[in-house]
Tab-separated table of C-alpha atoms and ligand atoms in Angstrom:
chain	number	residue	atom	x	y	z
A	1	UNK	CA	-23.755	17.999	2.858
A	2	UNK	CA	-21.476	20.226	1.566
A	3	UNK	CA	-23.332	23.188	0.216
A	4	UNK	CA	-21.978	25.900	-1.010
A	5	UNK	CA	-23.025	29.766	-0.509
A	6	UNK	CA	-24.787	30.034	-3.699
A	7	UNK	CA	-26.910	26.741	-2.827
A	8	UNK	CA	-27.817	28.453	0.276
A	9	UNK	CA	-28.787	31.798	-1.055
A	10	UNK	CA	-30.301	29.698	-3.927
A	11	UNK	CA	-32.453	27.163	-2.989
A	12	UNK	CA	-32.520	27.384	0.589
A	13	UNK	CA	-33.046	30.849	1.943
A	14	UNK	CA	-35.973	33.221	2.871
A	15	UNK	CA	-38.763	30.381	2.455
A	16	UNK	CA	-42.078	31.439	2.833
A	17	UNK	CA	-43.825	27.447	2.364
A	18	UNK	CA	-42.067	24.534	2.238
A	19	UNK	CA	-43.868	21.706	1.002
A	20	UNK	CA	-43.507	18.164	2.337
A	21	UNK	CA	-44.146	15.514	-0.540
A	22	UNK	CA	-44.663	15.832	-4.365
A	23	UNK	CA	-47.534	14.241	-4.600
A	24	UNK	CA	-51.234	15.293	-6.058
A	25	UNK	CA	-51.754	16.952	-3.106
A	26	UNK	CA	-48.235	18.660	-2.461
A	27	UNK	CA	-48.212	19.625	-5.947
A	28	UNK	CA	-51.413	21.269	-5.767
A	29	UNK	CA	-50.950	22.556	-2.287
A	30	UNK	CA	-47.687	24.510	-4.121
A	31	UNK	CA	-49.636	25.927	-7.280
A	32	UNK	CA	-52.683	27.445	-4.844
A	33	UNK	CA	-50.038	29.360	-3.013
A	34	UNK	CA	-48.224	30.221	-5.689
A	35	UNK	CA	-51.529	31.473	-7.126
A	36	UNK	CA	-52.568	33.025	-3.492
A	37	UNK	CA	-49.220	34.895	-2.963
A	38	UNK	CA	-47.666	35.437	-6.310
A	39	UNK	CA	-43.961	37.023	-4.582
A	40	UNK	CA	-44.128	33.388	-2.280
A	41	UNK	CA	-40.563	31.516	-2.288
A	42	UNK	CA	-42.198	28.138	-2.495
A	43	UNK	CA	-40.145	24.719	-2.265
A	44	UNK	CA	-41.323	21.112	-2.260
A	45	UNK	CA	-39.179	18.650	-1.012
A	46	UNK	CA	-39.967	14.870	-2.270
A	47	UNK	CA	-37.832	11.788	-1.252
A	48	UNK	CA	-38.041	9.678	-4.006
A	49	UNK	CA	-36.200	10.623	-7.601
A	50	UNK	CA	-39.221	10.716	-8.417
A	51	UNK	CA	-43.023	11.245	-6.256
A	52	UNK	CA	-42.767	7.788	-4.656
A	53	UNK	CA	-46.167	7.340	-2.465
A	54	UNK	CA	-49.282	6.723	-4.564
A	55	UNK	CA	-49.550	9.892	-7.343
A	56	UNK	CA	-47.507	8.022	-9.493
A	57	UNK	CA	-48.340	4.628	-9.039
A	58	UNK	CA	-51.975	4.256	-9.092
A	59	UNK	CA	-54.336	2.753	-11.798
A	60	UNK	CA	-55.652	6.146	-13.111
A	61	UNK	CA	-59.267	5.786	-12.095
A	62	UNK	CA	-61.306	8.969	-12.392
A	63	UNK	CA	-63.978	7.365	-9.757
A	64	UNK	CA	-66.137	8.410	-6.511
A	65	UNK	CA	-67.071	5.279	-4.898
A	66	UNK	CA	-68.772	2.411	-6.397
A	67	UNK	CA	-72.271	0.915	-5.925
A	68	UNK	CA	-70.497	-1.157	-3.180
A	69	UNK	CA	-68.570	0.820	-1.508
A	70	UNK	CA	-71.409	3.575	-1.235
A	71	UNK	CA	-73.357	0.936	0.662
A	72	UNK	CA	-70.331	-0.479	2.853
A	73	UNK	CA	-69.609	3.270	3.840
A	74	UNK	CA	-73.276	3.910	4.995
A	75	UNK	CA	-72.559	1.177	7.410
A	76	UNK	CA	-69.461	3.224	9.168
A	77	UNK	CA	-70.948	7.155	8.414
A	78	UNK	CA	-73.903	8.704	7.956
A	79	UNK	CA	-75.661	9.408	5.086
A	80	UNK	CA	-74.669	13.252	5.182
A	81	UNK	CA	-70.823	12.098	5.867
A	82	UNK	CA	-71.067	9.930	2.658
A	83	UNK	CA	-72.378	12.807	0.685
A	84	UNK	CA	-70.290	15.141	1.182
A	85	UNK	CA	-67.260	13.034	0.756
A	86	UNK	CA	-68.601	12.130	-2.839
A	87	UNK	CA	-69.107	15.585	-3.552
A	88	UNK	CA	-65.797	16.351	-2.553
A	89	UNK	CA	-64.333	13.647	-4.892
A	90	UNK	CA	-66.356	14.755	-7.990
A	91	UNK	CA	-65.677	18.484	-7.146
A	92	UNK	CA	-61.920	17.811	-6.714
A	93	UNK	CA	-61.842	15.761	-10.215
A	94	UNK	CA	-63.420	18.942	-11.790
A	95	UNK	CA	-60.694	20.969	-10.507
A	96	UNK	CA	-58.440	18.621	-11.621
A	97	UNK	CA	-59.586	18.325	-15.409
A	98	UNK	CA	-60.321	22.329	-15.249
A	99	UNK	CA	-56.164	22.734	-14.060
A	100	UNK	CA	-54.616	20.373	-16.229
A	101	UNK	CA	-57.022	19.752	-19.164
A	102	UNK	CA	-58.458	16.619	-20.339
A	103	UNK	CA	-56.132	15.774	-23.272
A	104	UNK	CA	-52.930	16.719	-21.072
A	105	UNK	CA	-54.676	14.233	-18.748
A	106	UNK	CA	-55.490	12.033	-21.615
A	107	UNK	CA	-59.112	11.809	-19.786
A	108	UNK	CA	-61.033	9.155	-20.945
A	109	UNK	CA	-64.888	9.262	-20.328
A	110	UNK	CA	-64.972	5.633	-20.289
A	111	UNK	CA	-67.805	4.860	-17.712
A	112	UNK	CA	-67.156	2.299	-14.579
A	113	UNK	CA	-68.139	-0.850	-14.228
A	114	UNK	CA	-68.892	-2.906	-10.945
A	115	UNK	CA	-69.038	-6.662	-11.436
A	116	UNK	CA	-69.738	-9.247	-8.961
A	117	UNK	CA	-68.352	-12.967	-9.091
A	118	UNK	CA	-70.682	-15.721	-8.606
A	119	UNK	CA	-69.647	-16.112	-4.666
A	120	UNK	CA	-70.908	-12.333	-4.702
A	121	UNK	CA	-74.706	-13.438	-4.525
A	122	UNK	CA	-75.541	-11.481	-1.426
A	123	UNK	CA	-73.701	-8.491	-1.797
A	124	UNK	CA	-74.884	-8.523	-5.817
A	125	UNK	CA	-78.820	-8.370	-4.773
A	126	UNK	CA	-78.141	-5.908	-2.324
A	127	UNK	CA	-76.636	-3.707	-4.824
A	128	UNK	CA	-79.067	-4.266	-6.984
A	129	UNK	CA	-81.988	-3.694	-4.178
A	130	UNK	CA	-80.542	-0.906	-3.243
A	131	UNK	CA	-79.688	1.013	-6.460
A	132	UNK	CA	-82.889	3.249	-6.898
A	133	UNK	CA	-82.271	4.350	-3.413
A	134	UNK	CA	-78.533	5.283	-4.170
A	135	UNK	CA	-79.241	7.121	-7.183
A	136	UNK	CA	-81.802	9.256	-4.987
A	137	UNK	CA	-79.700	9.923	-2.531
A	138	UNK	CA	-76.688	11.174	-5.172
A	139	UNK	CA	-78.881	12.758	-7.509
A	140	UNK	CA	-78.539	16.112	-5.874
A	141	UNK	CA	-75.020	15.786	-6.928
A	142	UNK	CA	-75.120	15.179	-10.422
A	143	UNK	CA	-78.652	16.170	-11.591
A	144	UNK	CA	-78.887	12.690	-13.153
A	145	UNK	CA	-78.955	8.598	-12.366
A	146	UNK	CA	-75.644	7.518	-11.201
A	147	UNK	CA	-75.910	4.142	-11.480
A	148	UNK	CA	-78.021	1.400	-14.059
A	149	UNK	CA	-77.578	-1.948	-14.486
A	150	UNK	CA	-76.149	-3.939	-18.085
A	151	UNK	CA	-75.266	-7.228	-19.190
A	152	UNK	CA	-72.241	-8.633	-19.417
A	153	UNK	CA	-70.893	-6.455	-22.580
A	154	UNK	CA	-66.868	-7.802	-22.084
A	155	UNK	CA	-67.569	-11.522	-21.781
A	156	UNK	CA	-66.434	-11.689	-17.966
A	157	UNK	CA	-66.368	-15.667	-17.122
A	158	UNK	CA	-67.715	-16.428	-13.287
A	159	UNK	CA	-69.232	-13.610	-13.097
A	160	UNK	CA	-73.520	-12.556	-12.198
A	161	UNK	CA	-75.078	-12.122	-15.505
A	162	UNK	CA	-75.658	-7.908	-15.045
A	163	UNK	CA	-73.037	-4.951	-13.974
A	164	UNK	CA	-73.491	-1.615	-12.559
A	165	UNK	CA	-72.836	0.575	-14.671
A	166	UNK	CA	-71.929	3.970	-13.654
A	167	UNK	CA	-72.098	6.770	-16.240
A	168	UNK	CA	-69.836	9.567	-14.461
A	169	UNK	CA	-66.761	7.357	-14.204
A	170	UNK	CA	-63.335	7.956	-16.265
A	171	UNK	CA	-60.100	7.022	-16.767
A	172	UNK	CA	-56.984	9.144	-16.632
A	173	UNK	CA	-53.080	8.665	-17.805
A	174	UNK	CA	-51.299	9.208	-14.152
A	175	UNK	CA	-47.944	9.586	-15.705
A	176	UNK	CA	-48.887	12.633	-17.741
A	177	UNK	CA	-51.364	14.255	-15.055
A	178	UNK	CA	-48.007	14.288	-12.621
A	179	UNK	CA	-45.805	15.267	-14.949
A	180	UNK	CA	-48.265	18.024	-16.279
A	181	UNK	CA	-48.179	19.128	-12.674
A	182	UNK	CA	-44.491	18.656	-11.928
A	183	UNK	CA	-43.860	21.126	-14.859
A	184	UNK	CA	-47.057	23.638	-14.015
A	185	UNK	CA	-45.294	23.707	-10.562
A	186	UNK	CA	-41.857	24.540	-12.231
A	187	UNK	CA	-43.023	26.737	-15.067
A	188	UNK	CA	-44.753	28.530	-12.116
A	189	UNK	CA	-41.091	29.294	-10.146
A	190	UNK	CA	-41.805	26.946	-7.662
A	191	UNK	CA	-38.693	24.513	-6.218
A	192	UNK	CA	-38.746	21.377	-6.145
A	193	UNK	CA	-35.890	18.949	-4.742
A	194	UNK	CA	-35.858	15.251	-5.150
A	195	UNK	CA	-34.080	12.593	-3.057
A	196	UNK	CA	-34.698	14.929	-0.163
A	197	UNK	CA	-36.249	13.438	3.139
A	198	UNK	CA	-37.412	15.574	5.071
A	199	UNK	CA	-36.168	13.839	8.807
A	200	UNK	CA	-37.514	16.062	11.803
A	201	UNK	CA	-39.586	19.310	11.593
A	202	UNK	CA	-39.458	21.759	14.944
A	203	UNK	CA	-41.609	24.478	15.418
A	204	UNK	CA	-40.193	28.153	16.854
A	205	UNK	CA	-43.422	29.946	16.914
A	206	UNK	CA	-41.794	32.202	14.469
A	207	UNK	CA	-40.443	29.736	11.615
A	208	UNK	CA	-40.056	25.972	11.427
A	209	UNK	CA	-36.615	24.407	11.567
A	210	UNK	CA	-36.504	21.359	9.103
A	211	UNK	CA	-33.544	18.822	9.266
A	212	UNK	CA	-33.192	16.386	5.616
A	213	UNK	CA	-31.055	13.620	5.193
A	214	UNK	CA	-28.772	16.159	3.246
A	215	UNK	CA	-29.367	19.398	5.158
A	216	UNK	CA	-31.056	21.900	7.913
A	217	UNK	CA	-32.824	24.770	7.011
A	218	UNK	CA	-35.578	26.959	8.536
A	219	UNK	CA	-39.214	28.011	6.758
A	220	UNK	CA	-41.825	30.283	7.715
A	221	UNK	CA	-44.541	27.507	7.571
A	222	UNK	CA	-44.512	24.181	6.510
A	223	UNK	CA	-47.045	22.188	4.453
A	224	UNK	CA	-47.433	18.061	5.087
A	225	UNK	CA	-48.461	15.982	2.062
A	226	UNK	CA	-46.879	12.927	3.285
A	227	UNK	CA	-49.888	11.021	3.026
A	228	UNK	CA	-49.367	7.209	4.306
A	229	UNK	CA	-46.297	8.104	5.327
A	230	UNK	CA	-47.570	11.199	7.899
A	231	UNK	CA	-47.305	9.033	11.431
A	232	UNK	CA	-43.315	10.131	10.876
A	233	UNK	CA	-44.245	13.367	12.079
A	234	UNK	CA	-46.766	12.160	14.793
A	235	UNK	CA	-49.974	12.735	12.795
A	236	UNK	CA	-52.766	10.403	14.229
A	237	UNK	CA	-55.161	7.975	12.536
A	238	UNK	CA	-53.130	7.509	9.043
A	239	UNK	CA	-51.929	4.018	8.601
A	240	UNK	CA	-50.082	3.208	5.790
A	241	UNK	CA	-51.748	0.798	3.221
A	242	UNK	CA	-50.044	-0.846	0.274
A	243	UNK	CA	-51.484	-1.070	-3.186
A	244	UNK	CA	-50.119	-3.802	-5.581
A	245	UNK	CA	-50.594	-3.858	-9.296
A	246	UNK	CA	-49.505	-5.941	-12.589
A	247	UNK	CA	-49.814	-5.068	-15.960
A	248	UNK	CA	-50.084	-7.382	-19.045
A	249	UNK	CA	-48.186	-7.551	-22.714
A	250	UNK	CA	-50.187	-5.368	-25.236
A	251	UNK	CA	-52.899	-8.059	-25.842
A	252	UNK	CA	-54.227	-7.947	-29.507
A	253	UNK	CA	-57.660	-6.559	-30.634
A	254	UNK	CA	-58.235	-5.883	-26.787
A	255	UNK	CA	-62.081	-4.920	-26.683
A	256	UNK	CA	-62.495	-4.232	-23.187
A	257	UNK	CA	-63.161	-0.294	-22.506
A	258	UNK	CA	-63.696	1.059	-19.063
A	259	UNK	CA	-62.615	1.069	-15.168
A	260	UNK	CA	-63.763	-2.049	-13.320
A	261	UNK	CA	-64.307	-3.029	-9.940
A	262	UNK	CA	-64.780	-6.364	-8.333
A	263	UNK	CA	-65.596	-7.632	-4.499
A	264	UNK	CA	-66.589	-4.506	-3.205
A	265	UNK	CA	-63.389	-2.276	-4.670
A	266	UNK	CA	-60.864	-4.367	-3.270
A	267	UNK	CA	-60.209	-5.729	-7.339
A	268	UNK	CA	-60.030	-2.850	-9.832
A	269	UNK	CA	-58.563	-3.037	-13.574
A	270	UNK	CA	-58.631	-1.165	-16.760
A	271	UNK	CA	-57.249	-1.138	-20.604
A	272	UNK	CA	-54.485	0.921	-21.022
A	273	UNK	CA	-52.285	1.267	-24.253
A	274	UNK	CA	-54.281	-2.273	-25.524
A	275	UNK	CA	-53.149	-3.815	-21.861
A	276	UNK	CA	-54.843	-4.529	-18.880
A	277	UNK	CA	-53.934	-3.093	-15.376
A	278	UNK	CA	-54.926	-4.865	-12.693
A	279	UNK	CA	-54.450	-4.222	-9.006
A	280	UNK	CA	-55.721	-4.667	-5.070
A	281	UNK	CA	-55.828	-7.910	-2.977
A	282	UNK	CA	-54.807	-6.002	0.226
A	283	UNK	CA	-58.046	-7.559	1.996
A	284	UNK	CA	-56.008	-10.880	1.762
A	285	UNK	CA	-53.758	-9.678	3.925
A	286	UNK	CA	-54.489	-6.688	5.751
A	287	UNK	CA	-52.032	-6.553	8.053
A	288	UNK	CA	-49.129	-7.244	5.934
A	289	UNK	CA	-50.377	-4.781	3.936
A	290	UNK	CA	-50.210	-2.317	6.466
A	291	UNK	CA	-46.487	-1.049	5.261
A	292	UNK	CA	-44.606	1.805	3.268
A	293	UNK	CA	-42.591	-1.291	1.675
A	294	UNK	CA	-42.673	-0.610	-1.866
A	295	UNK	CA	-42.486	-4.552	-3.318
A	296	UNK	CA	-45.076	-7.309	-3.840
A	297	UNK	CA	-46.238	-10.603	-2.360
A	298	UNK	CA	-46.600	-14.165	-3.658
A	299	UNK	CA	-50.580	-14.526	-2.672
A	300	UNK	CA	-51.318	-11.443	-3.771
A	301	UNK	CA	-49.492	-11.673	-6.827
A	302	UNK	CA	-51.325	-15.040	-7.295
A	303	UNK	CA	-55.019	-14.118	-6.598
A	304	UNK	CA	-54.287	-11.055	-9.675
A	305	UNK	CA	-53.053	-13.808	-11.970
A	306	UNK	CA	-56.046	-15.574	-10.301
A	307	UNK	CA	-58.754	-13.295	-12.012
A	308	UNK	CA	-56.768	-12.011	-14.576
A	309	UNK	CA	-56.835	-15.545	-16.318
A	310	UNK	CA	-60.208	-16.910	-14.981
A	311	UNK	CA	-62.573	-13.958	-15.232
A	312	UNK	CA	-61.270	-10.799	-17.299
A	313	UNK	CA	-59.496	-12.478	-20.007
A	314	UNK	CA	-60.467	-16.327	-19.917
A	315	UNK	CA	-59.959	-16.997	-23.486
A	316	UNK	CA	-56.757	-15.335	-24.158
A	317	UNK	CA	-52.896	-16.227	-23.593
A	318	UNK	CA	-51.644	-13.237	-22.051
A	319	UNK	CA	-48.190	-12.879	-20.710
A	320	UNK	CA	-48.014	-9.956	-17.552
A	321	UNK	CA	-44.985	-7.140	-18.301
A	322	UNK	CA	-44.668	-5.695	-15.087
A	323	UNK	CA	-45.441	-5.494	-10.835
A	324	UNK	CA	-45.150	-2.774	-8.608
A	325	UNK	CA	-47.023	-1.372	-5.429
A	326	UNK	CA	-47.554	2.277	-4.399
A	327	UNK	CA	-48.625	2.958	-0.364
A	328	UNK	CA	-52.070	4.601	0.435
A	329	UNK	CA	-52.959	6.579	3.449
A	330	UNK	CA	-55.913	5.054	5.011
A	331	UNK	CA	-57.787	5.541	8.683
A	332	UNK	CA	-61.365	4.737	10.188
A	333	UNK	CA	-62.836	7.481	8.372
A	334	UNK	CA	-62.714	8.037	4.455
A	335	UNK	CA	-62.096	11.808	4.901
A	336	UNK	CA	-59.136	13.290	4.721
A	337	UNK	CA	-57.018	15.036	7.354
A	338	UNK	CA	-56.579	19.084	6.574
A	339	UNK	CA	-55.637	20.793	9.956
A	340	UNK	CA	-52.847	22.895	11.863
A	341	UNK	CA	-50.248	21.269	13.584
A	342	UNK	CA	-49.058	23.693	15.455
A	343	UNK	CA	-49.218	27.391	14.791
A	344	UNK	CA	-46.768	27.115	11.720
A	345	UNK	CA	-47.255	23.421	10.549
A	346	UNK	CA	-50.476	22.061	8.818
A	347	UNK	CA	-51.199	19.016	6.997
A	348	UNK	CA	-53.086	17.360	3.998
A	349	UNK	CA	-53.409	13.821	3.973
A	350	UNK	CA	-54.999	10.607	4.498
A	351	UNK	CA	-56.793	10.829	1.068
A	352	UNK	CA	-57.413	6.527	1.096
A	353	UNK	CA	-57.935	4.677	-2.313
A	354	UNK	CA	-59.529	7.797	-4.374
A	355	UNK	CA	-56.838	10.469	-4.207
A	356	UNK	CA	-56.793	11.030	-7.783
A	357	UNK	CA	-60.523	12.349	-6.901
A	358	UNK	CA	-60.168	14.619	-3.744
A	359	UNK	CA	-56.483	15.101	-4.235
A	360	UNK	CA	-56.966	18.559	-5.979
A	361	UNK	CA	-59.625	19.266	-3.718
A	362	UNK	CA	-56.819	18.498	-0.722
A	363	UNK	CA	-54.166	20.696	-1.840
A	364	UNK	CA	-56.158	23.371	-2.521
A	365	UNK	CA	-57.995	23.665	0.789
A	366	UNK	CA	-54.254	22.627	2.394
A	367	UNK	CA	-52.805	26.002	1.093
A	368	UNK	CA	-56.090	28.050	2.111
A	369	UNK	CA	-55.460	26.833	5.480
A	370	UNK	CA	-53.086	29.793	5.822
B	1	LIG	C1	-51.729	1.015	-6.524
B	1	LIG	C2	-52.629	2.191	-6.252
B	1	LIG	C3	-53.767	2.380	-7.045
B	1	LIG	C4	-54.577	3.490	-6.833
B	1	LIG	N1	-55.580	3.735	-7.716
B	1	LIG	C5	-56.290	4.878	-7.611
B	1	LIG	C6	-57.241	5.211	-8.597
B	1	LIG	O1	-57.418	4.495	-9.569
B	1	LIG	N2	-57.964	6.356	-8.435
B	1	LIG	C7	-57.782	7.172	-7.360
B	1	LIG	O2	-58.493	8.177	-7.234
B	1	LIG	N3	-56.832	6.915	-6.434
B	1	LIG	C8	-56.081	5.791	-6.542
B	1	LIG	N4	-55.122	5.510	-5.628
B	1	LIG	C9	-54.936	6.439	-4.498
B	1	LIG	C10	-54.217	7.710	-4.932
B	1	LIG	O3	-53.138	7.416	-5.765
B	1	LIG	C11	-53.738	8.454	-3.667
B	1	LIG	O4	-54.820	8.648	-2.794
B	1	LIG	C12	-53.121	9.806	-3.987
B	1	LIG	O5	-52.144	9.683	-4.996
B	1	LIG	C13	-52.523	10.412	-2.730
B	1	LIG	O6	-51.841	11.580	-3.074
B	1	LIG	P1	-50.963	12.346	-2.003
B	1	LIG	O7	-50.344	13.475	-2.694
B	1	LIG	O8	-51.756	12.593	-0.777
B	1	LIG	O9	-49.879	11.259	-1.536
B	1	LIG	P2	-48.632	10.641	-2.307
B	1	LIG	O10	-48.819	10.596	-3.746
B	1	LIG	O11	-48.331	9.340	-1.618
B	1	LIG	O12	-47.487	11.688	-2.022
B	1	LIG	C14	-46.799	11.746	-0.801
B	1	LIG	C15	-45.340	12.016	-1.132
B	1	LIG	O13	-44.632	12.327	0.058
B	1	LIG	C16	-43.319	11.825	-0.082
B	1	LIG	N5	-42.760	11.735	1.258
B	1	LIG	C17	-43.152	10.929	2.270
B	1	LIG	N6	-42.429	11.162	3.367
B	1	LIG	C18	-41.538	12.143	3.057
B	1	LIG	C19	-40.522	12.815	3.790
B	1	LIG	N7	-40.257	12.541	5.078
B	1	LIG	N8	-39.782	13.771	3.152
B	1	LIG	C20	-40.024	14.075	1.845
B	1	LIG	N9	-40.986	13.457	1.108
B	1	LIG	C21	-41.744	12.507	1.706
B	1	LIG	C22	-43.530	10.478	-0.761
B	1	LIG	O14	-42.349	10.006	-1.370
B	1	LIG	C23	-44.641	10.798	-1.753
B	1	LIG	O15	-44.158	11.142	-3.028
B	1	LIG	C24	-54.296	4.398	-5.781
B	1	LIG	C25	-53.179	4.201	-4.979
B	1	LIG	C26	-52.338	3.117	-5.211
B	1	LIG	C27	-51.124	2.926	-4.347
């Protein structure tokens, strides 16, 4: 690229961090510094036009782990591991309503919902068998019962007659948290470039060189928030996962209030702007899943329309607006991945399917890694 002096002297000279990725994390990552070393020339370089991972294309849940999931992750960690990693996610959305604010968030104390379709017998009285014991085990954490049981308020066709009910759960607006954060970054002096891939990264011991698809540069450290995408720069045990996700038509006198999740969180949907959102289906097809494609597939986009039509809104002729699919990062563990690379490079990712939750919590301890 042709850049001129004044881009160089600009935009490109005497960097103290350079962040990878304008995600949650990346974008958090950059306001700690900035808060940590107020003087700190601080640039984030993101790909996409805009963030174009999974900060900006999730379904806005403000959730820890369902009933479900809780149990399916005591099979894989222990009970402290699971803990702490819901601690973590409730801790990390505090920071995140305390940095943004709840009406710039448009955070919506909703409660969450866990249903369970009639095939779901098994894993429905296990969940329910195992509820009391949950809410002991998480009551440390929030002083109160997570979890209760209700009937079936919404009207849900094929599913068991009672939910789970958890009280703690909310709903967000993603567009406005990242573009609250996008301009807290900018307001705060920190620069960001878009359409900027960052291509190779080479450590001196006294600065990092960094090549982009438009230029080469050197920074004194540098900060990965790449997330699914981090095996580019040889970071073990993240795999990519794709998310997809339709959304309906406004659908009139729309009743249903809350964040829902089906067949152990694989199935999640919401109301939004009188719509619902409706996403997962990756456990149909795990390995094709496994990509940092952004499009959609015909049986996934089938088994939405599937339980869009047949259980959430049976009754109702409702015509979906629009698909899309963001990529996760996702590993054998559910924690995520804070460390040094090498004495100059550290990384943040691997924050799996609740990085609305722990992604504050990420970028924060990211930038106290220095
Ligand atoms: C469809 C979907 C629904 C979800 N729903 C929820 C939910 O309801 N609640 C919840 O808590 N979580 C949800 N998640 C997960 C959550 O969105 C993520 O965990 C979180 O956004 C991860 O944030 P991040 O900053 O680590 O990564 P990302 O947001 O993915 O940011 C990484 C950024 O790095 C950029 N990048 C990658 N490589 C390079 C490179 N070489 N050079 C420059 N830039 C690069 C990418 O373009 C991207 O913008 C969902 C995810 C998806 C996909």
């Amino acid at each position: 690229m042709n850049l001129s002096y004044w881009e160089y002297k600009t935009w490109l000279s005497n960097i103290d961090f350079t962040i990878i990725g304008s995600g949650i994390v990346g974008l958090t990552c950059a306001l700690r510094l900035k808060e940590r070393f107020q003087n700190a020339n601080i640039l984030v370089l993101e790909r996409g036009i805009l963030p174009n991972g999974a900060s900006t294309k999730n379904a806005g849940f403000a959730c820890f782990g369902s009933l479900s999931e809780i149990l399916s992750d005591l099979e894989s960690h222990t009970e402290d591991e699971v803990i702490q990693l819901i601690k973590k996610r409730y801790q990390g959305l505090q920071l995140l309503k305390k940095q943004l604010g709840n009406q710039t968030i448009n955070y919506s104390h909703t409660g969450g919902y866990e249903l369970f379709t009639k095939n779901d017998t098994a894993l429905y009285k296990k969940c329910l068998d195992k509820l009391k014991k949950i809410n002991t085990l998480l009551y440390p954490i929030f002083d109160d019962n997570v979890f209760q049981t209700s009937n079936n308020l919404f009207n849900f066709k094929s599913i068991q007659p009672q939910y789970i009910i958890n009280q703690f759960e909310g709903q967000i607006d993603t567009g406005k948290m990242m573009q609250a954060l996008l301009h807290k970054a900018q307001t705060s002096g920190i620069k960001i470039l878009n359409n900027c891939e960052v291509t190779e990264l080479h450590d001196t011991a006294t600065a990092v060189e960094i090549e982009t698809n438009h230029f080469a540069f050197s920074s004194n450290k540098v900060l990965i928030a790449t997330n699914g995408f981090a095996s580019q720069f040889d970071i073990k045990n993240v795999k990519p996962a794709r998310a997809q996700v339709l959304i309906t038509k406004p659908i009139r006198n729309l009743d249903i209030r809350g964040t829902f999740h089906l067949d152990q969180g694989y199935y999640y949907f919401r109301n939004i702007d009188q719509r619902i959102l409706l996403g997962g289906g990756r456990n149909l097809d795990f390995i094709g899943e496994e990509t940092t494609v952004l499009a959609q597939t015909e049986i996934i986009q089938q088994k939405l329309e599937e339980i869009l039509h047949n259980i959430i809104l049976p009754d109702i002729d409702v015509t979906i607006e629009h698909r899309w699919s963001g990529i996760m990062g996702v590993g054998n563990q559910k924690n995520s991945i804070i460390k040094p690379l090498s004495s100059n490079i550290f990384c943040g990712v691997r924050q799996g399917g609740m990085g609305i939750a722990i992604g504050s919590l990420v970028g924060k301890e990211l930038a106290d890694l220095l």
